[in-house]
Amino acid sequence: MKKRPIYLYVLLTLSAILSSFTFIGTFFGSEKITNISSYKGLSETVVKQIVKVTEKSLVFLHNGPHKLLTILSILLLIAAVVFIVKKNILYANFAYIAYVLLGILGTIYNYVGGMPLNYLYQDQTMRATAISSTRILTIIYFAFNILFLVIVFFKMKRQQQDLAKEELQ
């Protein structure tokens, strides 16, 4: 009796949720900030800087390469789901690995393309906070992607070992 790839179901579900948010933000999100009421208590200069950087960040997140990365990642997730439905776990694993590697590429793209936006802050404290936040988020994204890769590779190795044992019996 074959085991179900529960790990892949969980990883695909988490990835699908994340990709759906990315898709909605990339294709349906606004590039303008209309409500600045949440910035009450901050000086007008600081609010203007936040709005300027946020709007430029949104323009960056709506550009062509980011949209292409988003579409490719969704296609890879769909491929992985199709392979699971067809009970081709090996190809589902490969499709998911490609999805994670594309996610790493997207993380690098976002870091390299988005980091200069942090330098638009004129206030040193805000700039340092934005740069630190960008770096921390990039590290977190990398850590999750590496964790997901390790899980899939470990499970693939385990599946190959189980298959070899079955052939010997």
PDB file of N, CA, C and O in Angstrom, residues 5-20 73-85 88-89 91-97 99-100 148 152:
ATOM      1  N   PRO A   5       1.261  11.396   0.040  1.00  0.00           N
ATOM      2  CA  PRO A   5       2.272  12.445   0.277  1.00  0.00           C
ATOM      3  C   PRO A   5       1.681  13.624   1.054  1.00  0.00           C
ATOM      4  O   PRO A   5       1.504  14.718   0.510  1.00  0.00           O
ATOM      5  N   ILE A   6       1.392  13.387   2.322  1.00  0.00           N
ATOM      6  CA  ILE A   6       0.769  14.423   3.156  1.00  0.00           C
ATOM      7  C   ILE A   6       1.628  15.687   3.178  1.00  0.00           C
ATOM      8  O   ILE A   6       1.108  16.807   3.139  1.00  0.00           O
ATOM      9  N   TYR A   7       2.943  15.513   3.243  1.00  0.00           N
ATOM     10  CA  TYR A   7       3.852  16.669   3.272  1.00  0.00           C
ATOM     11  C   TYR A   7       3.620  17.564   2.062  1.00  0.00           C
ATOM     12  O   TYR A   7       3.630  18.789   2.159  1.00  0.00           O
ATOM     13  N   LEU A   8       3.391  16.948   0.908  1.00  0.00           N
ATOM     14  CA  LEU A   8       3.199  17.716  -0.313  1.00  0.00           C
ATOM     15  C   LEU A   8       1.835  18.416  -0.306  1.00  0.00           C
ATOM     16  O   LEU A   8       1.727  19.557  -0.764  1.00  0.00           O
ATOM     17  N   TYR A   9       0.825  17.762   0.242  1.00  0.00           N
ATOM     18  CA  TYR A   9      -0.486  18.402   0.383  1.00  0.00           C
ATOM     19  C   TYR A   9      -0.365  19.655   1.247  1.00  0.00           C
ATOM     20  O   TYR A   9      -0.906  20.718   0.913  1.00  0.00           O
ATOM     21  N   VAL A  10       0.332  19.534   2.365  1.00  0.00           N
ATOM     22  CA  VAL A  10       0.490  20.664   3.285  1.00  0.00           C
ATOM     23  C   VAL A  10       1.289  21.786   2.631  1.00  0.00           C
ATOM     24  O   VAL A  10       0.884  22.963   2.664  1.00  0.00           O
ATOM     25  N   LEU A  11       2.422  21.437   2.017  1.00  0.00           N
ATOM     26  CA  LEU A  11       3.257  22.456   1.383  1.00  0.00           C
ATOM     27  C   LEU A  11       2.525  23.135   0.227  1.00  0.00           C
ATOM     28  O   LEU A  11       2.615  24.358   0.063  1.00  0.00           O
ATOM     29  N   LEU A  12       1.812  22.357  -0.560  1.00  0.00           N
ATOM     30  CA  LEU A  12       1.065  22.946  -1.672  1.00  0.00           C
ATOM     31  C   LEU A  12      -0.061  23.857  -1.180  1.00  0.00           C
ATOM     32  O   LEU A  12      -0.316  24.908  -1.771  1.00  0.00           O
ATOM     33  N   THR A  13      -0.711  23.467  -0.107  1.00  0.00           N
ATOM     34  CA  THR A  13      -1.778  24.305   0.449  1.00  0.00           C
ATOM     35  C   THR A  13      -1.209  25.635   0.950  1.00  0.00           C
ATOM     36  O   THR A  13      -1.743  26.708   0.631  1.00  0.00           O
ATOM     37  N   LEU A  14      -0.131  25.563   1.716  1.00  0.00           N
ATOM     38  CA  LEU A  14       0.494  26.802   2.204  1.00  0.00           C
ATOM     39  C   LEU A  14       0.967  27.669   1.043  1.00  0.00           C
ATOM     40  O   LEU A  14       0.775  28.892   1.032  1.00  0.00           O
ATOM     41  N   SER A  15       1.572  27.048   0.059  1.00  0.00           N
ATOM     42  CA  SER A  15       2.083  27.790  -1.102  1.00  0.00           C
ATOM     43  C   SER A  15       0.947  28.383  -1.924  1.00  0.00           C
ATOM     44  O   SER A  15       1.067  29.491  -2.438  1.00  0.00           O
ATOM     45  N   ALA A  16      -0.155  27.656  -2.050  1.00  0.00           N
ATOM     46  CA  ALA A  16      -1.296  28.164  -2.807  1.00  0.00           C
ATOM     47  C   ALA A  16      -1.899  29.391  -2.122  1.00  0.00           C
ATOM     48  O   ALA A  16      -2.278  30.358  -2.792  1.00  0.00           O
ATOM     49  N   ILE A  17      -1.962  29.353  -0.805  1.00  0.00           N
ATOM     50  CA  ILE A  17      -2.479  30.508  -0.065  1.00  0.00           C
ATOM     51  C   ILE A  17      -1.574  31.719  -0.294  1.00  0.00           C
ATOM     52  O   ILE A  17      -2.038  32.818  -0.621  1.00  0.00           O
ATOM     53  N   LEU A  18      -0.281  31.522  -0.135  1.00  0.00           N
ATOM     54  CA  LEU A  18       0.672  32.613  -0.340  1.00  0.00           C
ATOM     55  C   LEU A  18       0.618  33.128  -1.775  1.00  0.00           C
ATOM     56  O   LEU A  18       0.597  34.343  -2.006  1.00  0.00           O
ATOM     57  N   SER A  19       0.576  32.220  -2.734  1.00  0.00           N
ATOM     58  CA  SER A  19       0.543  32.641  -4.138  1.00  0.00           C
ATOM     59  C   SER A  19      -0.745  33.360  -4.497  1.00  0.00           C
ATOM     60  O   SER A  19      -0.736  34.265  -5.335  1.00  0.00           O
ATOM     61  N   SER A  20      -1.846  32.971  -3.871  1.00  0.00           N
ATOM     62  CA  SER A  20      -3.104  33.667  -4.166  1.00  0.00           C
ATOM     63  C   SER A  20      -3.054  35.106  -3.658  1.00  0.00           C
ATOM     64  O   SER A  20      -3.511  36.027  -4.339  1.00  0.00           O
ATOM     65  N   SER A  73       4.914  31.002 -11.072  1.00  0.00           N
ATOM     66  CA  SER A  73       4.790  30.266  -9.810  1.00  0.00           C
ATOM     67  C   SER A  73       3.420  29.608  -9.694  1.00  0.00           C
ATOM     68  O   SER A  73       3.311  28.459  -9.240  1.00  0.00           O
ATOM     69  N   ILE A  74       2.386  30.295 -10.128  1.00  0.00           N
ATOM     70  CA  ILE A  74       1.038  29.709 -10.077  1.00  0.00           C
ATOM     71  C   ILE A  74       0.939  28.528 -11.040  1.00  0.00           C
ATOM     72  O   ILE A  74       0.348  27.491 -10.707  1.00  0.00           O
ATOM     73  N   LEU A  75       1.531  28.658 -12.218  1.00  0.00           N
ATOM     74  CA  LEU A  75       1.519  27.540 -13.171  1.00  0.00           C
ATOM     75  C   LEU A  75       2.246  26.320 -12.605  1.00  0.00           C
ATOM     76  O   LEU A  75       1.796  25.180 -12.798  1.00  0.00           O
ATOM     77  N   LEU A  76       3.351  26.549 -11.911  1.00  0.00           N
ATOM     78  CA  LEU A  76       4.073  25.422 -11.305  1.00  0.00           C
ATOM     79  C   LEU A  76       3.260  24.770 -10.190  1.00  0.00           C
ATOM     80  O   LEU A  76       3.265  23.545 -10.042  1.00  0.00           O
ATOM     81  N   LEU A  77       2.550  25.567  -9.422  1.00  0.00           N
ATOM     82  CA  LEU A  77       1.678  24.995  -8.393  1.00  0.00           C
ATOM     83  C   LEU A  77       0.551  24.178  -9.016  1.00  0.00           C
ATOM     84  O   LEU A  77       0.228  23.085  -8.536  1.00  0.00           O
ATOM     85  N   ILE A  78      -0.037  24.703 -10.069  1.00  0.00           N
ATOM     86  CA  ILE A  78      -1.099  23.966 -10.761  1.00  0.00           C
ATOM     87  C   ILE A  78      -0.549  22.647 -11.309  1.00  0.00           C
ATOM     88  O   ILE A  78      -1.193  21.595 -11.196  1.00  0.00           O
ATOM     89  N   ALA A  79       0.660  22.697 -11.887  1.00  0.00           N
ATOM     90  CA  ALA A  79       1.273  21.476 -12.407  1.00  0.00           C
ATOM     91  C   ALA A  79       1.479  20.461 -11.284  1.00  0.00           C
ATOM     92  O   ALA A  79       1.206  19.263 -11.461  1.00  0.00           O
ATOM     93  N   ALA A  80       1.948  20.917 -10.137  1.00  0.00           N
ATOM     94  CA  ALA A  80       2.168  20.008  -9.010  1.00  0.00           C
ATOM     95  C   ALA A  80       0.856  19.367  -8.568  1.00  0.00           C
ATOM     96  O   ALA A  80       0.805  18.163  -8.289  1.00  0.00           O
ATOM     97  N   VAL A  81      -0.209  20.157  -8.523  1.00  0.00           N
ATOM     98  CA  VAL A  81      -1.520  19.623  -8.130  1.00  0.00           C
ATOM     99  C   VAL A  81      -2.005  18.597  -9.156  1.00  0.00           C
ATOM    100  O   VAL A  81      -2.511  17.527  -8.795  1.00  0.00           O
ATOM    101  N   VAL A  82      -1.843  18.905 -10.433  1.00  0.00           N
ATOM    102  CA  VAL A  82      -2.256  17.967 -11.484  1.00  0.00           C
ATOM    103  C   VAL A  82      -1.484  16.658 -11.356  1.00  0.00           C
ATOM    104  O   VAL A  82      -2.067  15.567 -11.458  1.00  0.00           O
ATOM    105  N   PHE A  83      -0.196  16.739 -11.119  1.00  0.00           N
ATOM    106  CA  PHE A  83       0.610  15.522 -10.965  1.00  0.00           C
ATOM    107  C   PHE A  83       0.175  14.716  -9.743  1.00  0.00           C
ATOM    108  O   PHE A  83       0.178  13.485  -9.773  1.00  0.00           O
ATOM    109  N   ILE A  84      -0.197  15.400  -8.672  1.00  0.00           N
ATOM    110  CA  ILE A  84      -0.678  14.678  -7.482  1.00  0.00           C
ATOM    111  C   ILE A  84      -1.989  13.960  -7.797  1.00  0.00           C
ATOM    112  O   ILE A  84      -2.176  12.809  -7.420  1.00  0.00           O
ATOM    113  N   VAL A  85      -2.885  14.657  -8.485  1.00  0.00           N
ATOM    114  CA  VAL A  85      -4.166  14.052  -8.839  1.00  0.00           C
ATOM    115  C   VAL A  85      -3.941  12.821  -9.719  1.00  0.00           C
ATOM    116  O   VAL A  85      -4.623  11.805  -9.570  1.00  0.00           O
ATOM    117  N   ASN A  88       1.255  10.943  -9.796  1.00  0.00           N
ATOM    118  CA  ASN A  88       2.647  10.962 -10.225  1.00  0.00           C
ATOM    119  C   ASN A  88       3.415  11.849  -9.233  1.00  0.00           C
ATOM    120  O   ASN A  88       3.677  13.022  -9.500  1.00  0.00           O
ATOM    121  N   ILE A  89       3.754  11.252  -8.112  1.00  0.00           N
ATOM    122  CA  ILE A  89       4.343  12.005  -7.000  1.00  0.00           C
ATOM    123  C   ILE A  89       5.727  12.541  -7.360  1.00  0.00           C
ATOM    124  O   ILE A  89       6.095  13.646  -6.947  1.00  0.00           O
ATOM    125  N   TYR A  91       6.902  13.632 -10.283  1.00  0.00           N
ATOM    126  CA  TYR A  91       6.765  14.871 -11.048  1.00  0.00           C
ATOM    127  C   TYR A  91       6.157  15.983 -10.200  1.00  0.00           C
ATOM    128  O   TYR A  91       6.491  17.156 -10.386  1.00  0.00           O
ATOM    129  N   ALA A  92       5.272  15.631  -9.290  1.00  0.00           N
ATOM    130  CA  ALA A  92       4.714  16.634  -8.382  1.00  0.00           C
ATOM    131  C   ALA A  92       5.826  17.229  -7.520  1.00  0.00           C
ATOM    132  O   ALA A  92       5.868  18.438  -7.302  1.00  0.00           O
ATOM    133  N   ASN A  93       6.721  16.373  -7.040  1.00  0.00           N
ATOM    134  CA  ASN A  93       7.874  16.852  -6.266  1.00  0.00           C
ATOM    135  C   ASN A  93       8.745  17.776  -7.106  1.00  0.00           C
ATOM    136  O   ASN A  93       9.177  18.835  -6.643  1.00  0.00           O
ATOM    137  N   PHE A  94       9.013  17.383  -8.361  1.00  0.00           N
ATOM    138  CA  PHE A  94       9.846  18.213  -9.232  1.00  0.00           C
ATOM    139  C   PHE A  94       9.185  19.560  -9.517  1.00  0.00           C
ATOM    140  O   PHE A  94       9.852  20.597  -9.528  1.00  0.00           O
ATOM    141  N   ALA A  95       7.882  19.545  -9.756  1.00  0.00           N
ATOM    142  CA  ALA A  95       7.163  20.803 -10.005  1.00  0.00           C
ATOM    143  C   ALA A  95       7.222  21.699  -8.766  1.00  0.00           C
ATOM    144  O   ALA A  95       7.413  22.913  -8.875  1.00  0.00           O
ATOM    145  N   TYR A  96       7.093  21.090  -7.581  1.00  0.00           N
ATOM    146  CA  TYR A  96       7.147  21.889  -6.359  1.00  0.00           C
ATOM    147  C   TYR A  96       8.561  22.418  -6.120  1.00  0.00           C
ATOM    148  O   TYR A  96       8.740  23.561  -5.687  1.00  0.00           O
ATOM    149  N   ILE A  97       9.562  21.607  -6.405  1.00  0.00           N
ATOM    150  CA  ILE A  97      10.951  22.079  -6.273  1.00  0.00           C
ATOM    151  C   ILE A  97      11.186  23.268  -7.205  1.00  0.00           C
ATOM    152  O   ILE A  97      11.800  24.266  -6.813  1.00  0.00           O
ATOM    153  N   TYR A  99       8.936  25.324  -8.213  1.00  0.00           N
ATOM    154  CA  TYR A  99       8.193  26.434  -7.606  1.00  0.00           C
ATOM    155  C   TYR A  99       9.023  27.101  -6.503  1.00  0.00           C
ATOM    156  O   TYR A  99       9.116  28.328  -6.434  1.00  0.00           O
ATOM    157  N   VAL A 100       9.633  26.305  -5.650  1.00  0.00           N
ATOM    158  CA  VAL A 100      10.429  26.856  -4.546  1.00  0.00           C
ATOM    159  C   VAL A 100      11.659  27.583  -5.091  1.00  0.00           C
ATOM    160  O   VAL A 100      12.004  28.670  -4.622  1.00  0.00           O
ATOM    161  N   PHE A 148      11.390  24.226   2.998  1.00  0.00           N
ATOM    162  CA  PHE A 148      10.501  23.484   2.103  1.00  0.00           C
ATOM    163  C   PHE A 148      11.301  22.584   1.166  1.00  0.00           C
ATOM    164  O   PHE A 148      10.905  21.443   0.909  1.00  0.00           O
ATOM    165  N   VAL A 152      11.080  18.403   0.991  1.00  0.00           N
ATOM    166  CA  VAL A 152      10.780  17.671  -0.240  1.00  0.00           C
ATOM    167  C   VAL A 152      11.929  16.728  -0.603  1.00  0.00           C
ATOM    168  O   VAL A 152      11.696  15.561  -0.949  1.00  0.00           O
TER     169      VAL A 152
END
